Amino acid sequence: MAGKSRHFLTGNITTCLLLLAAHACARPANMSALKDKAPVSKDENEILPPDHLNAVKMELDGHLNKDFQKEVFLGKEMEEFDEDSEPRRNRKKLVEIFAKVDFNKDRSVSAKEMQRWIMEKTEEHFQEATKENKNSFHAVDPDGDGHVTWDEYRAKFLASKGFDEKDVAEKIKNNEDLKLDEETQEVLESLKDRWFQADTNPADQLLNEQEFLSFLHPEHSRGMLRYMVKEIVRDLDQDGDKKLTLSEFISLPVGTVDNQQGQDIDDDWVRERKKEFQEVIDADRNGIVTMEELEEYMDPMNEHNALNEARQMIAVADENQNRSLELDEILKYSEYFTGSKLMDYARNVHEEF
């Protein structure tokens, strides 16, 4: 199976254990076939499908999105919170966010209020992606005719990786061999599959701006979401039954870890995936995840999933067990919601209320 051959590791194992399929998020290949390499522009980078899907619980490669809670709680303000920020400033911002989530102003956030907030922040991510897509589409459609062919995109993609665009375009026009290395060719083949999946009826082998959005952000299209599910199942499904068992969902290729530190990370990774499989994805609790269940789980606009997520987020910080969150609880567990740990939160609660 082609998908099984695309497993590879990227970067430091402490930051990214495993990418289970080499889609467009693949590590940049060593592309040395064409020597005249031009500098990569910002526009060219924008044409590459992102490896991280904002406000979606699972990535294109089947990896769980570790930043999901922060993305759906902070929205566009996520980047403002980091360990280097001034704690008082972060605390003030978090108090302001709490006030917005608390729609009925009773100084307590219920699961329904958190669900509503999650849906709003998810829609905010969608709007941001749509806005950025306009620039991305312009980068691949410089003549402004409103349509892009696969060959036009392929030339732009290789240019973004350092190839000379004119040289590539000429070779494509003349059906000449581009002399790409195996890894680059596999990435292009995967992108081509995805490109034609985004080409909605009537299929004309051209992508307009909306179809290009689906290509870059499959979570925006039900059809592309279904395609993404098929890709993930193909790469994780070991017995070919087009369903996932727990063992398939948590398995790692042999040799992924080679030291104790890696093993500890591996164990945490497995525990996290096991919990998500059993408590969230496997809706009927029968030990098997179907494509339909996975599709519902990955749909970022699924209100039922948003409510479940709200309840899970509340449970993390609900110290008084009243099934809602007060400001002091959110401040105390700020690292979970924002990634930034706020010090001396308690003595500031009353003044900031």
Coordinates of C-alpha atoms in Angstrom, one line a residue, residues 2 6 150 186-199 215 224 227 231 234:
A2 CA 1.4 3.4 -1.0
R6 CA 5.1 7.2 3.5
W150 CA -2.9 21.3 -11.6
E186 CA 5.5 11.0 -3.4
V187 CA 4.4 14.4 -1.9
L188 CA 3.3 15.6 -5.3
E189 CA 1.3 12.5 -6.0
S190 CA -0.4 12.9 -2.6
L191 CA -1.1 16.6 -3.4
K192 CA -2.5 15.6 -6.8
D193 CA -5.0 13.2 -5.3
R194 CA -6.1 15.9 -2.9
W195 CA -6.3 18.5 -5.7
F196 CA -8.7 16.4 -7.8
Q197 CA -10.8 15.6 -4.7
A198 CA -11.2 19.3 -4.2
D199 CA -12.5 19.7 -7.8
F215 CA -7.7 22.0 -1.0
M224 CA -12.9 16.9 1.6
Y227 CA -11.5 12.3 1.9
E231 CA -6.6 8.9 4.0
R234 CA -5.9 4.0 5.0

